[in-house]
Amino acid sequence: MTQSISRRTLLRSAPAAIVGTTSAALLTHPGVAQAISAAEPATRGDAYGDWSAVTYLPLQCQKQRIVNEQAVRTTPYADFLDTDLSVPSASAKAIQFGPLDPGEAPTPSAQNLNRLIDPSFKTKDNGYAVLGGQMAYAQSRIVMPGVTTDMFKWWFTWHPVEKERYMLWFPQAHIDTSVADPARLKDTSLSYEKRLFNNPNRIQEWIGPSRLDAIIHFSEPAALGFDAQALAREGFTASASAVCYATPAPDIPFTLMVHIARDTSAGMELFSRYWIGAHADMARFANAEKAPSMLQHIGFNEQVAEMTAYEMSVHDMTEFNHLARILPGIHHAFG
């Protein structure tokens, strides 16, 4: 049964729903990426070239870092808590000058999912946009030297078991995680897909200055609209893709999240997409027709959608580049 939902409760759960928080908007726009300093480039010998240290985070994230450092300090993972964040300078610059052109921002249709894996399809590595006034969109392509799809799949069955593991991924933004059936997730006799898919994962994290409380339903890519044969043909052997629900409204899908990965000579190549909000192309998911009124109720308008899209782009860029940096060592120690 749907829980009672209000503007206040969903603001604590919907990503970057910062309606009425003028001060937060001032703090985060133009935002994190524009405050990334190139004065302290990280030493990363890969195809991206220059790297930049992330030197701005919302106050909420600064406080979360302190909490997470204390939480991780007494765990076996303490040596792997790295709070120095860095991203490719080109990626940071790519989102500093506004959203993608409308023709470059795909809707969440099954057809557009499959365009993503079409080798003839070309698009920017990083970008964000607003679709139809009530849907935020963000995209990224990240190459992870030293990371394999096997490591990636291991990570998604290892980190949700304890919130301290989740904190390692983005120490300034990740708060908590849990999974519906932890025993199944830890059962190494099962395949990755049987452990993770249809085993709901609740997460709490900061997206910019706004707290997200959501339930992630990881699924077979084909259930989301992908052509499984096309994925295999193009070498994609790992997926952590899902439909997501706000915890106060666990029956209303408000996000389609795509993470598909393949191994390359340069390292694992990860394509990510986020469609957050309401759109007619979400109709293939049960109860999607309820999303527009839910979002309208909490004031998720075009301005909020744009802020959400931008902050999601920054968050994704930061957390997955950081995961690329820390995953080989963590996997070696605990995998």
CSV table of C-alpha atoms in Angstrom, one decimal:
chain,number,residue,atom,x,y,z
A,1,MET,CA,0.0,0.0,0.0
A,2,THR,CA,1.3,3.5,-0.9
A,3,GLN,CA,2.5,5.4,2.2
A,4,SER,CA,1.2,8.9,2.9
A,5,ILE,CA,3.3,11.3,0.8
A,6,SER,CA,3.9,15.0,1.4
A,7,ARG,CA,6.1,17.7,0.0
A,8,ARG,CA,8.2,17.5,3.1
A,9,THR,CA,8.8,13.7,3.0
A,10,LEU,CA,9.5,13.5,-0.7
A,11,LEU,CA,11.9,16.4,-0.5
A,12,ARG,CA,13.9,14.1,1.8
A,13,SER,CA,13.8,11.3,-0.7
A,14,ALA,CA,13.5,12.7,-4.3
A,15,PRO,CA,16.8,13.6,-5.8
A,16,ALA,CA,17.6,17.3,-5.7
A,17,ALA,CA,14.0,18.3,-5.0
A,18,ILE,CA,15.0,21.6,-3.5
A,19,VAL,CA,11.8,23.5,-3.9
A,20,GLY,CA,11.7,26.7,-1.9
A,21,THR,CA,15.3,26.5,-0.7
A,22,THR,CA,16.8,29.6,-2.3
A,23,SER,CA,19.9,29.5,-0.2
A,24,ALA,CA,20.7,25.9,-1.4
A,25,ALA,CA,20.2,27.0,-5.0
A,26,LEU,CA,22.6,29.8,-4.5
A,27,LEU,CA,25.2,27.5,-3.0
A,28,THR,CA,25.0,24.9,-5.7
A,29,HIS,CA,24.5,26.9,-8.9
A,30,PRO,CA,26.6,27.1,-11.0
A,31,GLY,CA,27.7,24.2,-8.8
A,32,VAL,CA,30.3,21.8,-7.9
A,33,ALA,CA,31.9,21.3,-11.3
A,34,GLN,CA,32.5,25.0,-11.8
A,35,ALA,CA,34.3,25.0,-8.5
A,36,ILE,CA,36.6,22.2,-9.4
A,37,SER,CA,40.1,23.5,-9.2
A,38,ALA,CA,42.8,22.6,-11.7
A,39,ALA,CA,45.4,23.9,-9.4
A,40,GLU,CA,45.9,20.4,-7.8
A,41,PRO,CA,45.6,18.0,-10.7
A,42,ALA,CA,45.6,14.3,-9.7
A,43,THR,CA,48.3,12.2,-11.2
A,44,ARG,CA,46.3,9.8,-13.4
A,45,GLY,CA,48.2,8.4,-16.4
A,46,ASP,CA,45.3,7.6,-18.8
A,47,ALA,CA,43.6,8.8,-21.9
A,48,TYR,CA,41.7,11.6,-20.1
A,49,GLY,CA,44.7,13.8,-19.8
A,50,ASP,CA,44.4,16.5,-17.1
A,51,TRP,CA,42.6,15.7,-13.9
A,52,SER,CA,41.2,18.2,-11.4
A,53,ALA,CA,40.7,18.0,-7.7
A,54,VAL,CA,37.2,18.6,-6.5
A,55,THR,CA,37.5,21.5,-4.1
A,56,TYR,CA,33.9,22.4,-3.5
A,57,LEU,CA,31.2,20.4,-1.8
A,58,PRO,CA,27.9,21.5,-0.2
A,59,LEU,CA,28.0,22.0,3.5
A,60,GLN,CA,25.9,18.9,4.0
A,61,CYS,CA,28.5,16.8,2.3
A,62,GLN,CA,31.3,18.3,4.3
A,63,LYS,CA,29.5,17.3,7.5
A,64,GLN,CA,28.8,13.8,6.0
A,65,ARG,CA,32.5,13.3,5.4
A,66,ILE,CA,33.2,13.7,9.2
A,67,VAL,CA,30.5,11.2,10.1
A,68,ASN,CA,31.7,8.7,7.5
A,69,GLU,CA,35.3,9.0,8.6
A,70,GLN,CA,34.3,8.1,12.1
A,71,ALA,CA,32.1,5.2,11.0
A,72,VAL,CA,34.8,3.6,8.8
A,73,ARG,CA,37.7,4.2,11.2
A,74,THR,CA,37.1,0.9,13.1
A,75,THR,CA,36.3,-1.3,10.1
A,76,PRO,CA,38.6,-3.6,8.1
A,77,TYR,CA,38.1,-1.1,5.3
A,78,ALA,CA,39.6,1.9,7.1
A,79,ASP,CA,42.8,2.0,4.9
A,80,PHE,CA,40.6,2.3,1.8
A,81,LEU,CA,38.8,5.5,2.8
A,82,ASP,CA,40.1,8.1,0.4
A,83,THR,CA,38.5,11.5,0.7
A,84,ASP,CA,40.5,13.1,-2.1
A,85,LEU,CA,38.2,13.4,-5.1
A,86,SER,CA,39.3,14.1,-8.6
A,87,VAL,CA,37.6,14.1,-12.1
A,88,PRO,CA,38.9,14.6,-15.6
A,89,SER,CA,39.1,18.3,-16.3
A,90,ALA,CA,37.4,17.8,-19.7
A,91,SER,CA,34.4,16.2,-18.0
A,92,ALA,CA,34.0,18.9,-15.5
A,93,LYS,CA,34.2,21.6,-18.2
A,94,ALA,CA,31.7,19.8,-20.4
A,95,ILE,CA,28.8,20.6,-18.0
A,96,GLN,CA,29.7,24.1,-17.1
A,97,PHE,CA,27.9,25.9,-20.0
A,98,GLY,CA,24.4,24.7,-19.6
A,99,PRO,CA,22.3,21.7,-20.7
A,100,LEU,CA,22.6,19.6,-23.8
A,101,ASP,CA,20.7,20.8,-26.9
A,102,PRO,CA,17.2,19.3,-27.1
A,103,GLY,CA,18.2,17.0,-30.0
A,104,GLU,CA,21.0,15.5,-27.9
A,105,ALA,CA,18.9,14.5,-24.9
A,106,PRO,CA,17.1,11.2,-25.5
A,107,THR,CA,13.9,10.2,-23.8
A,108,PRO,CA,13.7,7.0,-21.7
A,109,SER,CA,12.2,4.9,-24.5
A,110,ALA,CA,13.4,1.4,-25.1
A,111,GLN,CA,14.4,2.5,-28.6
A,112,ASN,CA,16.8,5.1,-27.1
A,113,LEU,CA,18.3,2.5,-24.7
A,114,ASN,CA,19.2,0.5,-27.7
A,115,ARG,CA,20.6,3.6,-29.5
A,116,LEU,CA,23.1,3.8,-26.7
A,117,ILE,CA,24.7,0.5,-27.6
A,118,ASP,CA,24.5,1.1,-31.4
A,119,PRO,CA,28.2,1.6,-32.5
A,120,SER,CA,27.1,4.2,-35.1
A,121,PHE,CA,25.5,6.4,-32.4
A,122,LYS,CA,27.7,9.3,-31.2
A,123,THR,CA,27.0,11.6,-28.3
A,124,LYS,CA,28.9,13.7,-25.7
A,125,ASP,CA,30.5,11.8,-22.8
A,126,ASN,CA,29.0,14.1,-20.2
A,127,GLY,CA,25.8,16.2,-20.2
A,128,TYR,CA,22.5,17.0,-18.7
A,129,ALA,CA,19.1,18.3,-19.8
A,130,VAL,CA,15.4,18.7,-18.9
A,131,LEU,CA,12.8,16.7,-20.8
A,132,GLY,CA,9.2,17.9,-21.1
A,133,GLY,CA,9.5,20.1,-18.0
A,134,GLN,CA,9.2,17.3,-15.5
A,135,MET,CA,12.2,15.0,-16.2
A,136,ALA,CA,15.8,15.5,-15.3
A,137,TYR,CA,18.4,13.7,-17.5
A,138,ALA,CA,22.1,13.1,-17.1
A,139,GLN,CA,24.6,11.0,-19.1
A,140,SER,CA,28.2,9.9,-18.8
A,141,ARG,CA,30.8,7.7,-20.3
A,142,ILE,CA,33.7,6.8,-18.1
A,143,VAL,CA,36.8,4.6,-18.8
A,144,MET,CA,38.3,3.0,-15.7
A,145,PRO,CA,41.9,1.9,-16.2
A,146,GLY,CA,42.7,-1.2,-14.1
A,147,VAL,CA,39.1,-2.0,-13.5
A,148,THR,CA,37.3,-5.0,-15.1
A,149,THR,CA,33.6,-5.9,-15.5
A,150,ASP,CA,34.2,-8.8,-13.0
A,151,MET,CA,35.4,-6.2,-10.4
A,152,PHE,CA,32.4,-4.1,-11.2
A,153,LYS,CA,30.0,-6.9,-10.6
A,154,TRP,CA,31.7,-7.9,-7.5
A,155,TRP,CA,31.4,-4.4,-6.2
A,156,PHE,CA,27.6,-4.4,-6.6
A,157,THR,CA,27.3,-7.6,-4.6
A,158,TRP,CA,29.8,-6.6,-1.9
A,159,HIS,CA,29.2,-3.0,-1.0
A,160,PRO,CA,25.4,-3.0,-0.2
A,161,VAL,CA,25.9,-5.4,2.7
A,162,GLU,CA,27.3,-2.7,5.0
A,163,LYS,CA,26.9,1.0,4.9
A,164,GLU,CA,30.6,1.5,5.7
A,165,ARG,CA,31.5,-0.1,2.4
A,166,TYR,CA,29.1,2.2,0.6
A,167,MET,CA,30.7,5.2,2.3
A,168,LEU,CA,34.1,4.3,0.7
A,169,TRP,CA,32.5,4.9,-2.8
A,170,PHE,CA,31.7,8.6,-2.2
A,171,PRO,CA,32.8,9.5,1.4
A,172,GLN,CA,31.2,13.0,1.3
A,173,ALA,CA,27.8,11.9,-0.1
A,174,HIS,CA,26.9,8.3,0.8
A,175,ILE,CA,24.9,7.9,4.0
A,176,ASP,CA,23.4,4.4,4.2
A,177,THR,CA,22.5,1.3,2.3
A,178,SER,CA,20.7,-2.0,2.8
A,179,VAL,CA,19.4,-4.8,0.7
A,180,ALA,CA,16.1,-6.8,1.1
A,181,ASP,CA,17.8,-10.2,1.1
A,182,PRO,CA,21.5,-9.9,2.2
A,183,ALA,CA,21.9,-13.6,2.4
A,184,ARG,CA,21.1,-14.0,-1.3
A,185,LEU,CA,23.4,-11.1,-2.2
A,186,LYS,CA,26.3,-12.8,-0.3
A,187,ASP,CA,25.7,-16.3,-1.8
A,188,THR,CA,28.6,-16.8,-4.1
A,189,SER,CA,27.1,-20.1,-5.4
A,190,LEU,CA,24.7,-17.9,-7.3
A,191,SER,CA,25.4,-15.9,-10.4
A,192,TYR,CA,25.8,-12.1,-10.2
A,193,GLU,CA,22.4,-11.6,-11.8
A,194,LYS,CA,20.6,-14.0,-9.3
A,195,ARG,CA,22.2,-12.2,-6.4
A,196,LEU,CA,21.5,-8.6,-7.3
A,197,PHE,CA,18.5,-8.5,-9.6
A,198,ASN,CA,15.1,-8.3,-8.0
A,199,ASN,CA,16.7,-7.9,-4.6
A,200,PRO,CA,15.8,-4.3,-3.8
A,201,ASN,CA,18.5,-2.0,-2.5
A,202,ARG,CA,17.6,1.0,-0.4
A,203,ILE,CA,20.1,3.8,-0.5
A,204,GLN,CA,20.4,7.2,1.2
A,205,GLU,CA,22.8,9.8,-0.2
A,206,TRP,CA,23.3,13.5,-0.9
A,207,ILE,CA,22.7,14.6,-4.5
A,208,GLY,CA,24.2,18.1,-4.2
A,209,PRO,CA,22.5,19.6,-1.1
A,210,SER,CA,19.5,17.4,-1.2
A,211,ARG,CA,19.0,14.0,0.5
A,212,LEU,CA,17.9,11.1,-1.6
A,213,ASP,CA,16.1,8.2,0.0
A,214,ALA,CA,15.3,5.7,-2.7
A,215,ILE,CA,14.7,2.0,-3.4
A,216,ILE,CA,16.6,0.6,-6.4
A,217,HIS,CA,15.2,-2.4,-8.2
A,218,PHE,CA,18.1,-3.8,-10.2
A,219,SER,CA,16.8,-5.8,-13.2
A,220,GLU,CA,17.8,-7.8,-16.2
A,221,PRO,CA,18.6,-5.2,-19.0
A,222,ALA,CA,16.0,-6.8,-21.2
A,223,ALA,CA,13.3,-6.1,-18.6
A,224,LEU,CA,14.1,-2.4,-18.9
A,225,GLY,CA,14.0,-2.4,-22.7
A,226,PHE,CA,17.4,-3.4,-23.9
A,227,ASP,CA,18.0,-5.9,-26.7
A,228,ALA,CA,20.0,-8.6,-24.8
A,229,GLN,CA,21.5,-9.9,-28.1
A,230,ALA,CA,22.7,-6.4,-29.1
A,231,LEU,CA,24.3,-5.9,-25.7
A,232,ALA,CA,26.2,-9.2,-26.0
A,233,ARG,CA,27.2,-8.4,-29.6
A,234,GLU,CA,28.7,-5.1,-28.5
A,235,GLY,CA,30.6,-6.7,-25.7
A,236,PHE,CA,28.6,-5.4,-22.7
A,237,THR,CA,28.9,-8.1,-20.0
A,238,ALA,CA,27.9,-6.2,-16.9
A,239,SER,CA,24.8,-4.2,-16.0
A,240,ALA,CA,23.7,-2.5,-12.8
A,241,SER,CA,20.6,-0.9,-14.3
A,242,ALA,CA,17.4,-0.3,-12.5
A,243,VAL,CA,14.1,1.4,-11.9
A,244,CYS,CA,14.1,3.5,-8.7
A,245,TYR,CA,11.3,4.5,-6.3
A,246,ALA,CA,11.2,7.1,-3.6
A,247,THR,CA,10.9,5.5,-0.2
A,248,PRO,CA,7.7,7.4,0.7
A,249,ALA,CA,6.1,6.3,-2.6
A,250,PRO,CA,7.5,2.7,-3.1
A,251,ASP,CA,5.0,1.9,-5.9
A,252,ILE,CA,5.7,4.9,-8.2
A,253,PRO,CA,8.7,4.7,-10.5
A,254,PHE,CA,10.4,8.0,-10.7
A,255,THR,CA,13.9,7.1,-12.1
A,256,LEU,CA,15.3,4.9,-14.8
A,257,MET,CA,19.0,4.4,-14.1
A,258,VAL,CA,21.3,2.7,-16.6
A,259,HIS,CA,24.8,1.4,-15.9
A,260,ILE,CA,26.2,-0.9,-18.6
A,261,ALA,CA,29.9,-1.9,-18.9
A,262,ARG,CA,32.3,-3.7,-21.1
A,263,ASP,CA,36.0,-4.5,-21.0
A,264,THR,CA,38.4,-2.7,-23.3
A,265,SER,CA,42.2,-2.5,-23.7
A,266,ALA,CA,42.1,0.9,-21.8
A,267,GLY,CA,40.1,-0.5,-18.9
A,268,MET,CA,36.4,-1.0,-18.2
A,269,GLU,CA,34.1,1.4,-20.2
A,270,LEU,CA,31.0,2.4,-18.3
A,271,PHE,CA,27.9,4.1,-19.9
A,272,SER,CA,25.5,5.7,-17.4
A,273,ARG,CA,22.2,7.3,-17.9
A,274,TYR,CA,19.6,8.8,-15.5
A,275,TRP,CA,16.1,9.8,-16.3
A,276,ILE,CA,14.6,11.3,-13.1
A,277,GLY,CA,11.0,12.4,-12.9
A,278,ALA,CA,8.0,11.8,-15.2
A,279,HIS,CA,7.8,11.2,-18.9
A,280,ALA,CA,5.4,9.4,-21.3
A,281,ASP,CA,8.2,7.0,-22.3
A,282,MET,CA,8.2,5.6,-18.8
A,283,ALA,CA,4.7,4.0,-19.4
A,284,ARG,CA,6.1,0.5,-19.8
A,285,PHE,CA,6.8,0.5,-16.0
A,286,ALA,CA,3.8,-0.2,-13.7
A,287,ASN,CA,2.3,2.9,-12.1
A,288,ALA,CA,4.4,5.3,-14.0
A,289,GLU,CA,1.2,7.2,-14.8
A,290,LYS,CA,1.1,8.3,-11.1
A,291,ALA,CA,4.5,10.0,-11.2
A,292,PRO,CA,3.4,13.4,-12.8
A,293,SER,CA,0.9,14.2,-10.1
A,294,MET,CA,3.3,13.0,-7.4
A,295,LEU,CA,6.0,15.3,-8.7
A,296,GLN,CA,3.6,18.2,-9.2
A,297,HIS,CA,2.4,17.8,-5.6
A,298,ILE,CA,5.9,18.5,-4.3
A,299,GLY,CA,6.7,21.2,-6.8
A,300,PHE,CA,9.1,19.3,-9.1
A,301,ASN,CA,8.9,21.9,-11.9
A,302,GLU,CA,11.3,22.6,-14.7
A,303,GLN,CA,13.6,24.7,-12.6
A,304,VAL,CA,14.0,22.0,-10.0
A,305,ALA,CA,14.4,19.4,-12.8
A,306,GLU,CA,17.3,21.4,-14.3
A,307,MET,CA,19.0,21.7,-10.9
A,308,THR,CA,18.5,17.9,-10.3
A,309,ALA,CA,19.9,17.1,-13.8
A,310,TYR,CA,23.0,19.2,-13.2
A,311,GLU,CA,23.6,17.9,-9.6
A,312,MET,CA,23.1,14.3,-10.8
A,313,SER,CA,25.7,14.8,-13.6
A,314,VAL,CA,28.2,16.1,-11.0
A,315,HIS,CA,27.5,13.3,-8.6
A,316,ASP,CA,27.8,10.6,-11.2
A,317,MET,CA,31.1,12.1,-12.5
A,318,THR,CA,32.5,12.3,-9.0
A,319,GLU,CA,31.5,8.9,-7.6
A,320,PHE,CA,32.4,6.7,-10.6
A,321,ASN,CA,35.7,8.3,-11.2
A,322,HIS,CA,36.4,7.8,-7.5
A,323,LEU,CA,35.3,4.2,-7.7
A,324,ALA,CA,37.7,3.7,-10.6
A,325,ARG,CA,40.5,4.9,-8.4
A,326,ILE,CA,39.7,2.8,-5.3
A,327,LEU,CA,38.2,-0.4,-6.7
A,328,PRO,CA,41.3,-2.3,-7.8
A,329,GLY,CA,42.8,-2.1,-4.3
A,330,ILE,CA,39.6,-3.0,-2.5
A,331,HIS,CA,38.9,-5.9,-4.8
A,332,HIS,CA,42.5,-7.2,-4.3
A,333,ALA,CA,42.0,-7.0,-0.5
A,334,PHE,CA,38.5,-8.4,-0.1
A,335,GLY,CA,37.5,-9.9,-3.4
